[in-house]
mmCIF file of C-alpha atoms in Angstrom:
data_model
loop_
_atom_site.group_PDB
_atom_site.id
_atom_site.type_symbol
_atom_site.label_atom_id
_atom_site.label_comp_id
_atom_site.label_asym_id
_atom_site.label_seq_id
_atom_site.Cartn_x
_atom_site.Cartn_y
_atom_site.Cartn_z
ATOM 1 C CA MET A 1 61.864 8.612 38.359
ATOM 2 C CA ILE A 2 64.532 7.127 40.659
ATOM 3 C CA GLN A 3 62.533 3.891 40.875
ATOM 4 C CA GLN A 4 62.300 3.724 37.062
ATOM 5 C CA LYS A 5 66.064 4.338 36.754
ATOM 6 C CA SER A 6 66.847 1.550 39.238
ATOM 7 C CA VAL A 7 64.504 -0.848 37.382
ATOM 8 C CA GLU A 8 66.279 0.034 34.103
ATOM 9 C CA LEU A 9 69.688 -0.473 35.743
ATOM 10 C CA SER A 10 68.753 -3.857 37.228
ATOM 11 C CA MET A 11 67.267 -4.931 33.868
ATOM 12 C CA SER A 12 70.400 -3.898 31.980
ATOM 13 C CA SER A 13 72.692 -5.633 34.519
ATOM 14 C CA SER A 14 70.627 -8.845 34.336
ATOM 15 C CA SER A 15 70.706 -8.601 30.538
ATOM 16 C CA ARG A 16 74.495 -8.126 30.640
ATOM 17 C CA ALA A 17 74.809 -11.160 32.949
ATOM 18 C CA SER A 18 72.737 -13.364 30.638
ATOM 19 C CA GLY A 19 74.765 -12.089 27.655
ATOM 20 C CA ARG A 20 77.972 -12.993 29.462
ATOM 21 C CA ALA A 21 76.566 -16.432 30.347
ATOM 22 C CA LEU A 22 75.720 -17.012 26.675
ATOM 23 C CA GLY A 23 79.242 -15.949 25.685
ATOM 24 C CA ILE A 24 80.856 -18.327 28.177
ATOM 25 C CA ALA A 25 78.499 -21.153 27.107
ATOM 26 C CA SER A 26 79.432 -20.503 23.445
ATOM 27 C CA VAL A 27 83.174 -20.755 24.123
ATOM 28 C CA VAL A 28 82.841 -23.885 26.298
ATOM 29 C CA MET A 29 80.518 -25.616 23.825
ATOM 30 C CA LEU A 30 82.796 -24.677 20.918
ATOM 31 C CA ALA A 31 85.770 -26.266 22.728
ATOM 32 C CA ILE A 32 83.763 -29.449 23.444
ATOM 33 C CA ALA A 33 82.512 -29.564 19.834
ATOM 34 C CA LEU A 34 86.099 -29.331 18.536
ATOM 35 C CA PHE A 35 87.140 -32.150 20.885
ATOM 36 C CA LEU A 36 84.238 -34.327 19.676
ATOM 37 C CA VAL A 37 84.973 -33.599 15.992
ATOM 38 C CA PHE A 38 88.702 -34.288 16.184
ATOM 39 C CA ALA A 39 88.999 -36.918 18.937
ATOM 40 C CA VAL A 40 85.691 -38.808 19.117
ATOM 41 C CA ALA A 41 84.063 -38.751 15.648
ATOM 42 C CA PRO A 42 84.776 -41.864 13.583
ATOM 43 C CA ARG A 43 86.890 -41.557 10.458
ATOM 44 C CA ALA A 44 84.675 -41.545 7.357
ATOM 45 C CA GLN A 45 85.200 -43.718 4.301
ATOM 46 C CA VAL A 46 87.865 -42.618 1.808
ATOM 47 C CA GLU A 47 85.239 -41.577 -0.815
ATOM 48 C CA ALA A 48 83.976 -38.887 1.594
ATOM 49 C CA GLY A 49 87.495 -37.600 2.179
ATOM 50 C CA GLY A 50 88.591 -39.737 5.152
ATOM 51 C CA ASP A 51 89.647 -37.301 7.887
ATOM 52 C CA VAL A 52 88.698 -34.307 5.712
ATOM 53 C CA GLN A 53 85.049 -35.363 6.184
ATOM 54 C CA ARG A 54 85.321 -33.959 9.738
ATOM 55 C CA ILE A 55 84.572 -30.591 8.085
ATOM 56 C CA PHE A 56 80.981 -31.903 7.786
ATOM 57 C CA TYR A 57 80.033 -31.190 11.435
ATOM 58 C CA PHE A 58 80.705 -27.444 11.433
ATOM 59 C CA HIS A 59 79.837 -27.114 7.711
ATOM 60 C CA LEU A 60 76.295 -28.447 8.124
ATOM 61 C CA ALA A 61 75.698 -26.819 11.538
ATOM 62 C CA SER A 62 76.835 -23.455 10.193
ATOM 63 C CA ALA A 63 74.680 -23.875 7.051
ATOM 64 C CA LEU A 64 71.517 -24.765 8.986
ATOM 65 C CA ILE A 65 71.913 -21.913 11.487
ATOM 66 C CA GLY A 66 72.968 -19.477 8.716
ATOM 67 C CA PHE A 67 69.914 -20.228 6.584
ATOM 68 C CA GLY A 68 67.791 -20.240 9.749
ATOM 69 C CA ALA A 69 69.117 -16.753 10.520
ATOM 70 C CA TRP A 70 67.788 -15.498 7.148
ATOM 71 C CA ILE A 71 64.390 -17.046 7.955
ATOM 72 C CA VAL A 72 64.477 -15.084 11.247
ATOM 73 C CA THR A 73 65.234 -11.939 9.183
ATOM 74 C CA ALA A 74 62.091 -12.568 7.124
ATOM 75 C CA VAL A 75 59.908 -13.248 10.188
ATOM 76 C CA ALA A 76 61.262 -10.087 11.864
ATOM 77 C CA GLY A 77 60.508 -8.200 8.629
ATOM 78 C CA ILE A 78 56.892 -9.405 8.705
ATOM 79 C CA ARG A 79 56.629 -8.401 12.378
ATOM 80 C CA TYR A 80 58.050 -4.964 11.537
ATOM 81 C CA LEU A 81 55.587 -4.402 8.691
ATOM 82 C CA ARG A 82 52.726 -5.272 11.059
ATOM 83 C CA ALA A 83 53.866 -3.393 14.187
ATOM 84 C CA ARG A 84 56.175 -0.699 12.683
ATOM 85 C CA ASP A 85 58.411 -1.206 15.705
ATOM 86 C CA LEU A 86 62.143 -0.713 14.981
ATOM 87 C CA LYS A 87 63.119 -3.434 17.475
ATOM 88 C CA TYR A 88 62.067 -5.993 14.831
ATOM 89 C CA ASP A 89 64.195 -4.204 12.250
ATOM 90 C CA ARG A 90 67.196 -4.451 14.563
ATOM 91 C CA LEU A 91 66.580 -8.194 14.956
ATOM 92 C CA ALA A 92 66.287 -8.547 11.149
ATOM 93 C CA LEU A 93 69.587 -6.707 10.636
ATOM 94 C CA ALA A 94 71.433 -8.683 13.322
ATOM 95 C CA SER A 95 70.166 -11.995 11.989
ATOM 96 C CA ALA A 96 70.967 -11.166 8.347
ATOM 97 C CA GLU A 97 74.506 -10.093 9.233
ATOM 98 C CA ILE A 98 75.198 -13.252 11.251
ATOM 99 C CA GLY A 99 73.664 -15.315 8.430
ATOM 100 C CA VAL A 100 76.175 -13.727 6.029
ATOM 101 C CA VAL A 101 79.077 -14.632 8.369
ATOM 102 C CA PHE A 102 77.870 -18.235 8.797
ATOM 103 C CA ILE A 103 77.190 -18.801 5.084
ATOM 104 C CA ALA A 104 80.586 -17.279 4.164
ATOM 105 C CA MET A 105 82.140 -19.931 6.445
ATOM 106 C CA VAL A 106 79.988 -22.615 4.781
ATOM 107 C CA LEU A 107 81.112 -21.583 1.280
ATOM 108 C CA LEU A 108 84.794 -21.411 2.208
ATOM 109 C CA SER A 109 84.805 -24.680 4.181
ATOM 110 C CA GLY A 110 82.845 -26.357 1.362
ATOM 111 C CA MET A 111 85.515 -25.282 -1.118
ATOM 112 C CA LEU A 112 88.233 -26.703 1.146
ATOM 113 C CA TRP A 113 86.333 -30.002 1.442
ATOM 114 C CA ALA A 114 85.663 -30.135 -2.298
ATOM 115 C CA ARG A 115 89.312 -29.858 -3.314
ATOM 116 C CA PRO A 116 90.425 -33.317 -2.074
ATOM 117 C CA VAL A 117 87.079 -35.029 -2.863
ATOM 118 C CA TRP A 118 86.063 -33.508 -6.234
ATOM 119 C CA ASN A 119 89.561 -32.415 -7.204
ATOM 120 C CA THR A 120 88.403 -28.818 -7.583
ATOM 121 C CA PHE A 121 87.649 -25.951 -5.211
ATOM 122 C CA TRP A 122 84.567 -24.854 -7.127
ATOM 123 C CA THR A 123 82.180 -26.044 -9.806
ATOM 124 C CA TRP A 124 79.182 -24.181 -11.245
ATOM 125 C CA ASP A 125 76.749 -26.761 -9.895
ATOM 126 C CA PHE A 126 73.187 -25.495 -9.315
ATOM 127 C CA LYS A 127 73.324 -25.860 -5.508
ATOM 128 C CA LEU A 128 76.755 -24.290 -5.158
ATOM 129 C CA THR A 129 75.867 -21.419 -7.486
ATOM 130 C CA LEU A 130 72.562 -20.821 -5.696
ATOM 131 C CA SER A 131 74.351 -20.732 -2.319
ATOM 132 C CA ALA A 132 76.875 -18.203 -3.640
ATOM 133 C CA LEU A 133 74.038 -16.069 -5.103
ATOM 134 C CA GLN A 134 72.135 -16.168 -1.803
ATOM 135 C CA PHE A 135 75.266 -15.043 0.014
ATOM 136 C CA LEU A 136 75.690 -12.117 -2.403
ATOM 137 C CA MET A 137 71.982 -11.312 -2.083
ATOM 138 C CA TYR A 138 72.331 -10.845 1.686
ATOM 139 C CA VAL A 139 75.557 -8.852 1.276
ATOM 140 C CA ALA A 140 73.462 -6.598 -1.008
ATOM 141 C CA TYR A 141 70.780 -6.491 1.728
ATOM 142 C CA LEU A 142 73.356 -5.072 4.160
ATOM 143 C CA MET A 143 74.561 -2.593 1.496
ATOM 144 C CA LEU A 144 70.982 -1.499 0.776
ATOM 145 C CA ARG A 145 70.451 -0.789 4.454
ATOM 146 C CA ALA A 146 73.666 1.206 4.655
ATOM 147 C CA GLY A 147 72.495 3.372 1.734
ATOM 148 C CA ILE A 148 69.217 4.586 3.301
ATOM 149 C CA ASP A 149 69.323 7.207 6.070
ATOM 150 C CA ASP A 150 65.684 7.403 7.150
ATOM 151 C CA PRO A 151 65.270 4.545 9.717
ATOM 152 C CA ASN A 152 61.608 3.829 8.928
ATOM 153 C CA ARG A 153 62.112 3.857 5.158
ATOM 154 C CA ARG A 154 65.207 1.661 5.596
ATOM 155 C CA ALA A 155 63.297 -0.792 7.787
ATOM 156 C CA ARG A 156 60.401 -0.968 5.276
ATOM 157 C CA PHE A 157 62.672 -1.673 2.283
ATOM 158 C CA ALA A 158 64.774 -4.147 4.285
ATOM 159 C CA ALA A 159 61.674 -5.993 5.508
ATOM 160 C CA VAL A 160 60.374 -6.530 1.954
ATOM 161 C CA TYR A 161 63.855 -7.518 0.710
ATOM 162 C CA GLY A 162 64.348 -9.909 3.656
ATOM 163 C CA ILE A 163 60.985 -11.608 3.068
ATOM 164 C CA ALA A 164 61.684 -12.028 -0.682
ATOM 165 C CA GLY A 165 65.222 -13.298 0.032
ATOM 166 C CA ALA A 166 64.037 -15.941 2.491
ATOM 167 C CA LEU A 167 61.820 -17.485 -0.222
ATOM 168 C CA THR A 168 65.021 -18.822 -1.833
ATOM 169 C CA VAL A 169 66.107 -20.672 1.347
ATOM 170 C CA PRO A 170 63.888 -23.789 0.916
ATOM 171 C CA LEU A 171 65.007 -23.912 -2.734
ATOM 172 C CA ASN A 172 68.594 -24.523 -1.574
ATOM 173 C CA PHE A 173 67.524 -27.610 0.391
ATOM 174 C CA LEU A 174 65.411 -28.893 -2.494
ATOM 175 C CA VAL A 175 67.879 -28.554 -5.380
ATOM 176 C CA SER A 176 70.349 -31.184 -4.211
ATOM 177 C CA ARG A 177 67.437 -33.584 -3.673
ATOM 178 C CA VAL A 178 65.395 -33.226 -6.843
ATOM 179 C CA LEU A 179 68.023 -32.101 -9.393
ATOM 180 C CA GLN A 180 71.242 -33.838 -10.379
ATOM 181 C CA SER A 181 73.927 -32.176 -8.281
ATOM 182 C CA VAL A 182 77.551 -32.819 -7.469
ATOM 183 C CA HIS A 183 76.709 -31.908 -3.832
ATOM 184 C CA PRO A 184 75.629 -35.036 -1.924
ATOM 185 C CA ALA A 185 72.504 -34.980 0.262
ATOM 186 C CA VAL A 186 73.301 -37.213 3.234
ATOM 187 C CA TYR A 187 69.899 -36.832 4.938
ATOM 188 C CA GLY A 188 66.487 -37.656 3.511
ATOM 189 C CA PRO A 189 65.465 -38.945 0.077
ATOM 190 C CA SER A 190 67.540 -37.602 -2.792
ATOM 191 C CA VAL A 191 68.497 -38.368 -6.370
ATOM 192 C CA ASN A 192 72.083 -37.600 -5.247
ATOM 193 C CA ALA A 193 72.318 -39.942 -2.249
ATOM 194 C CA THR A 194 75.224 -41.893 -3.748
ATOM 195 C CA GLN A 195 76.983 -38.854 -5.201
ATOM 196 C CA GLN A 196 80.782 -38.675 -5.054
ATOM 197 C CA GLY A 197 81.737 -37.580 -1.539
ATOM 198 C CA GLY A 198 78.477 -38.916 -0.082
ATOM 199 C CA PHE A 199 78.619 -41.055 3.070
ATOM 200 C CA GLY A 200 76.460 -42.937 5.537
ATOM 201 C CA VAL A 201 75.815 -41.263 8.893
ATOM 202 C CA PRO A 202 76.056 -43.643 11.887
ATOM 203 C CA THR A 203 74.504 -42.745 15.293
ATOM 204 C CA GLU A 204 77.843 -41.506 16.672
ATOM 205 C CA MET A 205 78.167 -38.959 13.847
ATOM 206 C CA ASN A 206 74.529 -37.886 14.319
ATOM 207 C CA LEU A 207 75.045 -37.235 18.046
ATOM 208 C CA ILE A 208 78.139 -35.128 17.387
ATOM 209 C CA LEU A 209 76.300 -33.232 14.654
ATOM 210 C CA ILE A 210 73.416 -32.517 17.066
ATOM 211 C CA PHE A 211 75.916 -31.152 19.612
ATOM 212 C CA CYS A 212 77.505 -28.947 16.924
ATOM 213 C CA LEU A 213 74.029 -27.695 15.969
ATOM 214 C CA ALA A 214 73.344 -26.808 19.614
ATOM 215 C CA THR A 215 76.732 -25.037 19.785
ATOM 216 C CA PHE A 216 76.014 -22.930 16.697
ATOM 217 C CA SER A 217 72.516 -22.142 18.032
ATOM 218 C CA VAL A 218 73.975 -20.794 21.292
ATOM 219 C CA LEU A 219 76.623 -18.889 19.314
ATOM 220 C CA TYR A 220 73.895 -17.404 17.120
ATOM 221 C CA LEU A 221 71.899 -16.278 20.170
ATOM 222 C CA TYR A 222 74.973 -14.702 21.735
ATOM 223 C CA LEU A 223 75.956 -12.870 18.538
ATOM 224 C CA VAL A 224 72.387 -11.731 17.792
ATOM 225 C CA ARG A 225 72.057 -10.228 21.277
ATOM 226 C CA ALA A 226 75.415 -8.469 20.965
ATOM 227 C CA ARG A 227 74.559 -7.108 17.499
ATOM 228 C CA ILE A 228 71.116 -5.887 18.595
ATOM 229 C CA ALA A 229 72.663 -4.123 21.618
ATOM 230 C CA LEU A 230 75.177 -2.463 19.300
ATOM 231 C CA GLN A 231 72.445 -1.320 16.915
ATOM 232 C CA GLU A 232 70.346 0.068 19.785
ATOM 233 C CA ARG A 233 73.287 2.251 20.801
ATOM 234 C CA ALA A 234 73.919 3.283 17.183
ATOM 235 C CA ASP A 235 70.238 4.236 16.739
ATOM 236 C CA ALA A 236 70.213 6.180 20.009
ATOM 237 C CA LEU A 237 73.360 7.988 18.896
ATOM 238 C CA SER A 238 71.814 8.913 15.511
ATOM 239 C CA ALA A 239 68.682 10.203 17.231
ATOM 240 C CA ARG A 240 70.745 12.263 19.681
ATOM 241 C CA ARG A 241 72.872 13.670 16.846
ATOM 242 C CA ALA A 242 69.752 14.656 14.851
ATOM 243 C CA GLU A 243 68.307 16.283 17.974
ATOM 244 C CA LEU A 244 71.489 18.309 18.554
ATOM 245 C CA LEU A 245 71.770 19.383 14.919
ATOM 246 C CA SER A 246 68.168 20.591 14.937
ATOM 247 C CA GLN A 247 68.905 22.916 17.903
ATOM 248 C CA MET M 1 96.038 -43.526 0.765
ATOM 249 C CA LEU M 2 94.507 -40.934 -1.538
ATOM 250 C CA PHE M 3 93.568 -38.453 1.202
ATOM 251 C CA GLU M 4 96.403 -38.832 3.710
ATOM 252 C CA GLY M 5 98.164 -35.726 2.426
ATOM 253 C CA ASN M 6 95.001 -33.656 2.523
ATOM 254 C CA LEU M 7 94.784 -32.899 6.244
ATOM 255 C CA ILE M 8 95.822 -29.350 5.403
ATOM 256 C CA TYR M 9 92.291 -28.805 4.000
ATOM 257 C CA LEU M 10 90.739 -29.990 7.278
ATOM 258 C CA VAL M 11 92.937 -27.652 9.296
ATOM 259 C CA ALA M 12 92.295 -24.766 6.881
ATOM 260 C CA ALA M 13 88.512 -25.294 7.138
ATOM 261 C CA TYR M 14 88.570 -25.107 10.931
ATOM 262 C CA VAL M 15 90.810 -22.036 10.743
ATOM 263 C CA VAL M 16 88.081 -20.530 8.543
ATOM 264 C CA PHE M 17 85.368 -21.391 11.124
ATOM 265 C CA LEU M 18 87.235 -20.165 14.191
ATOM 266 C CA GLY M 19 88.870 -17.249 12.395
ATOM 267 C CA GLY M 20 85.537 -16.145 10.903
ATOM 268 C CA LEU M 21 83.842 -16.163 14.296
ATOM 269 C CA ALA M 22 86.787 -14.387 15.938
ATOM 270 C CA LEU M 23 86.835 -11.717 13.214
ATOM 271 C CA TYR M 24 83.112 -11.080 13.620
ATOM 272 C CA VAL M 25 83.419 -10.748 17.418
ATOM 273 C CA ILE M 26 86.362 -8.365 16.912
ATOM 274 C CA SER M 27 84.346 -6.332 14.377
ATOM 275 C CA LEU M 28 81.543 -6.004 16.977
ATOM 276 C CA ALA M 29 84.057 -4.790 19.580
ATOM 277 C CA VAL M 30 85.604 -2.290 17.137
ATOM 278 C CA ARG M 31 82.169 -0.925 16.165
ATOM 279 C CA ARG M 32 81.179 -0.657 19.832
ATOM 280 C CA ARG M 33 84.340 1.294 20.602
ATOM 281 C CA SER M 34 83.660 3.596 17.660
ATOM 282 C CA ILE M 35 80.106 4.246 18.928
ATOM 283 C CA GLU M 36 81.451 4.981 22.423
ATOM 284 C CA ARG M 37 83.891 7.498 20.903
ATOM 285 C CA ASP M 38 81.058 9.159 18.970
ATOM 286 C CA GLU M 39 78.898 9.228 22.116
ATOM 287 C CA ARG M 40 81.640 11.026 24.017
ATOM 288 C CA ALA M 41 82.176 13.516 21.171
ATOM 289 C CA LEU M 42 78.443 14.164 20.995
ATOM 290 C CA GLU M 43 78.176 14.730 24.734
ATOM 291 C CA GLN M 44 81.079 17.180 24.483
ATOM 292 C CA MET M 45 79.266 18.969 21.638
ATOM 293 C CA ALA M 46 76.043 19.034 23.667
ATOM 294 C CA ARG M 47 77.870 20.594 26.632
ATOM 295 C CA GLU M 48 79.434 23.236 24.372
ATOM 296 C CA ILE M 49 76.044 24.121 22.855
ATOM 297 C CA LYS M 50 74.542 24.341 26.348
ATOM 298 C CA ASP M 51 77.370 26.615 27.526
ATOM 299 C CA GLU M 52 77.007 28.840 24.445
ATOM 300 C CA THR M 53 73.238 29.233 24.882
ATOM 301 C CA SER M 54 73.615 29.968 28.621
ATOM 302 C CA ASN M 55 76.285 32.639 27.858
ATOM 303 C CA THR M 56 74.047 34.366 25.303
#
């Protein structure tokens, strides 16, 4: 018993240490990313917004990690449906919530970039509308979860919802490439490659973007771990409360 | 130049990024504190129940 307790304690202290290391790495990388974006990145052409184009680095990194987070939610949902283990449900919840935060930042920063380039904060373009709908869909996912008390029933519903929701993620990447869209696609073949606000991406910009992607990945890992730890405590508390009330 | 006066949008966007992340971290801390408060209240309740059952 004592041995088991000491193993648990050493595991939790090593987990806390790695969580702290991830937190410190996130802050340091975020500071370096900001320095690269504002002091090193070249100024883009006027059509892309000039200095305003510097929004691109965090906008795209946040979008890729945000959509990736919703894919993780779906994969965790599949794992839950197979194993019926609530640890996968906690991962799905954490990932969906962080995805909502990241995509909210993408939508808001996109609006701020659009104003000087398109002369409007918002337009009902297919890609923009789809992104807003996906955001609302995952807000609804979090609301659905909050409305179901039974943990297993909640996990089952959330898993199915998360899997269905993730099917729309590839659609978001496709629409600005195969349909006429005001949103430029700067990477890969697209019918909108020369769209207003579009720009070429030299090696320097690519390297900074890769660093920003790494920064947001580390941030995601740190936040996911923190959110899972929080949910574990919340679940333990609910179980304890139910146990006490049944006495 | 057309965009020289538009740096405010760049600054606002990065305020959104950093502010959004900061708000989420704060929300995690607030929720953790709330759980800790509930844990303490529950432990208090558990002790009271234990005392009551031992008295009867």
